[in-house]
Structure formats: structure tokens, C-alpha cells
mmCIF file of C-alpha atoms in Angstrom:
data_model
loop_
_atom_site.group_PDB
_atom_site.id
_atom_site.type_symbol
_atom_site.label_atom_id
_atom_site.label_comp_id
_atom_site.label_asym_id
_atom_site.label_seq_id
_atom_site.Cartn_x
_atom_site.Cartn_y
_atom_site.Cartn_z
ATOM 1 C CA PHE A 1 26.129 -44.848 -117.805
ATOM 2 C CA LEU A 2 28.226 -47.622 -116.147
ATOM 3 C CA LEU A 3 26.167 -47.898 -113.072
ATOM 4 C CA ALA A 4 22.978 -47.835 -115.055
ATOM 5 C CA SER A 5 24.390 -50.736 -117.294
ATOM 6 C CA CYS A 6 25.370 -52.717 -114.341
ATOM 7 C CA VAL A 7 21.950 -52.445 -112.625
ATOM 8 C CA MET A 8 20.003 -52.925 -115.828
ATOM 9 C CA CYS A 9 21.916 -55.849 -117.191
ATOM 10 C CA THR A 10 22.058 -57.910 -113.866
ATOM 11 C CA LEU A 11 18.461 -57.647 -112.808
ATOM 12 C CA THR A 12 16.545 -60.890 -112.572
ATOM 13 C CA GLN A 13 13.060 -61.319 -114.108
ATOM 14 C CA ARG A 14 11.535 -60.784 -110.692
ATOM 15 C CA GLN A 15 13.397 -57.586 -110.356
ATOM 16 C CA LEU A 16 12.370 -56.390 -113.745
ATOM 17 C CA ALA A 17 8.774 -56.886 -112.697
ATOM 18 C CA PHE A 18 9.444 -54.853 -109.554
ATOM 19 C CA PHE A 19 10.819 -52.210 -111.800
ATOM 20 C CA VAL A 20 7.548 -52.067 -113.788
ATOM 21 C CA PHE A 21 5.564 -52.315 -110.652
ATOM 22 C CA ALA A 22 7.399 -49.320 -108.959
ATOM 23 C CA TYR A 23 7.227 -47.270 -112.030
ATOM 24 C CA PHE A 24 3.367 -47.523 -112.206
ATOM 25 C CA ASP A 25 2.913 -47.221 -108.498
ATOM 26 C CA GLU A 26 2.112 -43.599 -108.876
ATOM 27 C CA ASN A 27 1.532 -42.888 -105.159
ATOM 28 C CA ASP A 28 4.368 -45.030 -103.708
ATOM 29 C CA ASP A 29 1.918 -46.951 -101.507
ATOM 30 C CA GLY A 30 3.357 -50.332 -102.320
ATOM 31 C CA HIS A 31 0.181 -51.417 -104.148
ATOM 32 C CA LEU A 32 -1.359 -50.957 -107.562
ATOM 33 C CA ASP A 33 -4.818 -49.777 -107.591
ATOM 34 C CA TYR A 34 -7.278 -50.241 -110.476
ATOM 35 C CA HIS A 35 -6.214 -46.884 -112.134
ATOM 36 C CA GLU A 36 -2.670 -47.860 -112.024
ATOM 37 C CA LEU A 37 -3.302 -51.192 -113.431
ATOM 38 C CA GLN A 38 -5.331 -49.517 -116.300
ATOM 39 C CA GLN A 39 -2.312 -47.410 -116.935
ATOM 40 C CA ILE A 40 -0.189 -50.523 -117.532
ATOM 41 C CA SER A 41 -2.832 -51.904 -119.776
ATOM 42 C CA HIS A 42 -2.915 -48.794 -121.726
ATOM 43 C CA ALA A 43 0.692 -48.543 -122.041
ATOM 44 C CA MET A 44 0.884 -52.100 -123.422
ATOM 45 C CA GLU A 45 -1.752 -51.510 -125.950
ATOM 46 C CA GLY A 46 0.298 -48.732 -127.434
ATOM 47 C CA SER A 47 3.480 -50.832 -127.489
ATOM 48 C CA ARG A 48 4.583 -52.451 -130.558
ATOM 49 C CA PHE A 49 4.545 -55.746 -128.776
ATOM 50 C CA GLY A 50 0.812 -55.710 -128.868
ATOM 51 C CA GLY A 51 -1.158 -58.331 -127.004
ATOM 52 C CA ASP A 52 -4.682 -58.476 -125.497
ATOM 53 C CA MET A 53 -4.165 -56.313 -122.537
ATOM 54 C CA ALA A 54 -7.822 -56.535 -121.577
ATOM 55 C CA LYS A 55 -6.783 -59.951 -120.726
ATOM 56 C CA PHE A 56 -4.267 -58.505 -118.274
ATOM 57 C CA LEU A 57 -6.938 -56.596 -116.415
ATOM 58 C CA ASP A 58 -9.037 -59.856 -116.304
ATOM 59 C CA VAL A 59 -6.240 -61.776 -114.920
ATOM 60 C CA CYS A 60 -5.547 -59.130 -112.179
ATOM 61 C CA ASN A 61 -9.239 -59.338 -111.362
ATOM 62 C CA MET A 62 -9.097 -63.247 -111.159
ATOM 63 C CA ILE A 63 -5.916 -63.086 -108.908
ATOM 64 C CA GLN A 64 -7.657 -60.618 -106.503
ATOM 65 C CA ILE A 65 -10.705 -62.949 -106.371
ATOM 66 C CA GLU A 66 -8.524 -65.903 -105.793
ATOM 67 C CA HIS A 67 -6.905 -64.154 -102.921
ATOM 68 C CA HIS A 68 -10.143 -63.141 -101.406
ATOM 69 C CA THR A 69 -10.124 -59.511 -102.143
ATOM 70 C CA HIS A 70 -13.912 -58.913 -101.915
ATOM 71 C CA LYS A 71 -13.974 -55.231 -102.772
ATOM 72 C CA VAL A 72 -15.539 -53.589 -105.934
ATOM 73 C CA VAL A 73 -12.977 -53.780 -108.734
ATOM 74 C CA GLU A 74 -12.224 -50.014 -108.705
ATOM 75 C CA ALA A 75 -11.376 -50.146 -104.860
ATOM 76 C CA ARG A 76 -9.054 -53.187 -105.050
ATOM 77 C CA LYS A 77 -5.400 -52.907 -104.654
ATOM 78 C CA MET A 78 -2.646 -55.345 -105.780
ATOM 79 C CA GLY A 79 0.637 -55.935 -104.045
ATOM 80 C CA PHE A 80 3.766 -56.922 -105.703
ATOM 81 C CA GLY A 81 3.096 -60.669 -105.191
ATOM 82 C CA GLY A 82 -0.174 -60.497 -106.948
ATOM 83 C CA PHE A 83 1.482 -58.348 -109.782
ATOM 84 C CA GLN A 84 4.205 -60.919 -110.252
ATOM 85 C CA GLU A 85 1.551 -63.612 -110.538
ATOM 86 C CA ALA A 86 -0.158 -61.536 -113.193
ATOM 87 C CA CYS A 87 3.184 -61.152 -114.929
ATOM 88 C CA ASN A 88 3.627 -64.865 -115.006
ATOM 89 C CA ARG A 89 0.135 -65.358 -116.520
ATOM 90 C CA CYS A 90 0.549 -62.436 -118.972
ATOM 91 C CA PRO A 91 4.275 -62.252 -119.796
ATOM 92 C CA LEU A 92 3.835 -59.428 -122.344
ATOM 93 C CA VAL A 93 3.688 -57.057 -119.319
ATOM 94 C CA VAL A 94 7.395 -57.335 -118.750
ATOM 95 C CA HIS A 95 8.425 -58.220 -122.272
ATOM 96 C CA PRO A 96 9.435 -54.680 -123.264
ATOM 97 C CA ILE A 97 11.665 -54.163 -120.393
ATOM 98 C CA MET A 98 13.213 -57.604 -120.920
ATOM 99 C CA ARG A 99 13.867 -56.677 -124.481
ATOM 100 C CA LEU A 100 15.582 -53.439 -123.270
ATOM 101 C CA GLN A 101 17.723 -55.494 -120.772
ATOM 102 C CA GLU A 102 18.626 -57.983 -123.705
ATOM 103 C CA ALA A 103 19.567 -55.021 -125.996
ATOM 104 C CA MET A 104 21.850 -53.424 -123.364
ATOM 105 C CA GLN A 105 23.412 -56.768 -122.646
ATOM 106 C CA MET A 106 24.219 -57.473 -126.274
ATOM 107 C CA ARG A 107 25.673 -53.906 -126.873
ATOM 108 C CA THR A 108 27.867 -53.918 -123.796
ATOM 109 C CA LEU A 109 29.481 -57.166 -122.580
ATOM 110 C CA GLY A 110 27.232 -59.725 -124.128
ATOM 111 C CA ALA A 111 24.488 -61.759 -122.564
ATOM 112 C CA ASP A 112 26.764 -64.638 -121.605
ATOM 113 C CA ARG A 113 29.299 -62.379 -119.714
ATOM 114 C CA TRP A 114 26.415 -60.528 -117.727
ATOM 115 C CA LYS A 115 25.080 -63.852 -116.768
ATOM 116 C CA ARG A 116 28.303 -65.053 -115.483
ATOM 117 C CA LEU A 117 28.735 -61.766 -113.434
ATOM 118 C CA ARG A 118 25.255 -62.291 -111.972
ATOM 119 C CA ASP A 119 26.169 -65.850 -111.200
ATOM 120 C CA ASP A 120 29.469 -64.835 -109.672
ATOM 121 C CA TYR A 121 27.589 -62.623 -107.107
ATOM 122 C CA GLY A 122 25.278 -65.351 -106.371
ATOM 123 C CA GLY A 123 22.441 -63.703 -108.366
ATOM 124 C CA ASP A 124 22.313 -60.932 -105.751
ATOM 125 C CA PHE A 125 24.062 -58.023 -107.442
ATOM 126 C CA HIS A 126 21.540 -55.758 -105.596
ATOM 127 C CA HIS A 127 23.101 -56.826 -102.224
ATOM 128 C CA GLU A 128 26.560 -55.917 -103.625
ATOM 129 C CA MET A 129 25.398 -52.461 -104.707
ATOM 130 C CA THR A 130 23.749 -51.883 -101.455
ATOM 131 C CA GLU A 131 26.897 -52.859 -99.636
ATOM 132 C CA ALA A 132 28.775 -50.427 -101.683
ATOM 133 C CA GLY A 133 26.408 -47.649 -100.489
ATOM 134 C CA LEU A 134 24.378 -47.357 -103.701
ATOM 135 C CA LEU A 135 20.673 -47.368 -103.551
ATOM 136 C CA MET A 136 18.402 -49.263 -106.098
ATOM 137 C CA LEU A 137 14.978 -48.582 -107.321
ATOM 138 C CA GLY A 138 12.368 -47.768 -104.691
ATOM 139 C CA GLU A 139 14.861 -47.502 -101.842
ATOM 140 C CA LYS A 140 15.333 -44.041 -100.014
ATOM 141 C CA LYS A 141 18.073 -42.748 -97.702
ATOM 142 C CA GLU A 142 16.819 -41.990 -94.328
ATOM 143 C CA LEU A 143 18.667 -40.634 -91.345
ATOM 144 C CA ALA A 144 18.520 -42.391 -88.189
ATOM 145 C CA TYR A 145 19.625 -41.070 -84.948
ATOM 146 C CA GLU A 146 21.171 -42.564 -81.964
ATOM 147 C CA LYS A 147 21.296 -40.932 -78.635
ATOM 148 C CA ASN A 148 24.596 -41.453 -77.000
ATOM 149 C CA ASP A 149 24.652 -40.063 -73.430
ATOM 150 C CA SER A 150 24.300 -36.346 -73.993
ATOM 151 C CA SER A 151 24.957 -36.096 -77.789
ATOM 152 C CA LEU A 152 23.044 -37.242 -80.886
ATOM 153 C CA SER A 153 24.750 -38.897 -83.878
ATOM 154 C CA PHE A 154 23.226 -39.442 -87.175
ATOM 155 C CA ARG A 155 23.672 -42.337 -89.573
ATOM 156 C CA GLU A 156 22.338 -43.017 -93.045
ATOM 157 C CA THR A 157 20.035 -46.124 -93.452
ATOM 158 C CA ALA A 158 18.413 -47.685 -96.452
ATOM 159 C CA ALA A 159 14.786 -47.642 -96.078
#
């Protein structure tokens, strides 16, 4: 619980958007396809936050056109940069996770204390967690090997 609280309460808005992006990226290819964008839209329609999520799909389509993705809508894929731009234009996409973060902050140390902690770490709590050997969302441990003369040694790396 402590680790989950530290991670959730110190994520920036950009990191929260990445959390949503990674959650809906079902095939872990680093892009959201039309089906995955529809899943986000449907999830938001059923939430108590409401909003016109058809607008979200329209915004995603406009962003893809602006970035010269000249494929049919169903074949297009959106990377995190495009998704973040869509979140800026349709803030309701990340609103539920932001509310969860606010609730966790208030019920633990309080929003001001979490903000000070984030500021004390230069806004990069993720770096501190990685340095401590803890992996964050979307990271995987991989084994890398180094050949030393006649022997092999293995070390863990964050992908």
C-alpha cells in the first residue's frame, strides 16, 4: 500500500495520462489503435463524470489528420504524444484518475505535503524509484549479458 500510495500520489498529470494510455494499450505496442480509442470512449461514457466522448474520438481523428496520418480511421494508430494532445483538448479523459489521485492524497498525507515531496525530488519521483530498483508502469526487467573473457555475467536492466 505504501509503495502504491507513493507512486499514485506523486505522479504528474503527464504521467497520469501515460497511465491511462498504457492501461488501454491492450497489445503493448506503444500506440492506441481505433479499437483501443473506442474502449476509452466507452469507458468514459459509462463513468459518472459524463461528457461527450464522441468528441474525444473526433479530437483524436483531427489530431491524426493534423499530423498527416493519411490512413483510414480504423487503421490509424496514435502514439502517446497524440494521446496527450487529445487529453489536453478533452480533459475528461484523465479526470477520473486525477480524482482518484486527489482522494488518495487527501486521505494520506494531504495534497500540500505530496506536492512538497514531489517538488523536493525535483518533480521526478519516478527517477528516484528507478534508482531504488523499483520498476514503474510499463517497465519490464530484462536480463542483459556481458561476455567477460570465457564467462558470461548477467545483470538486470530496466527496459
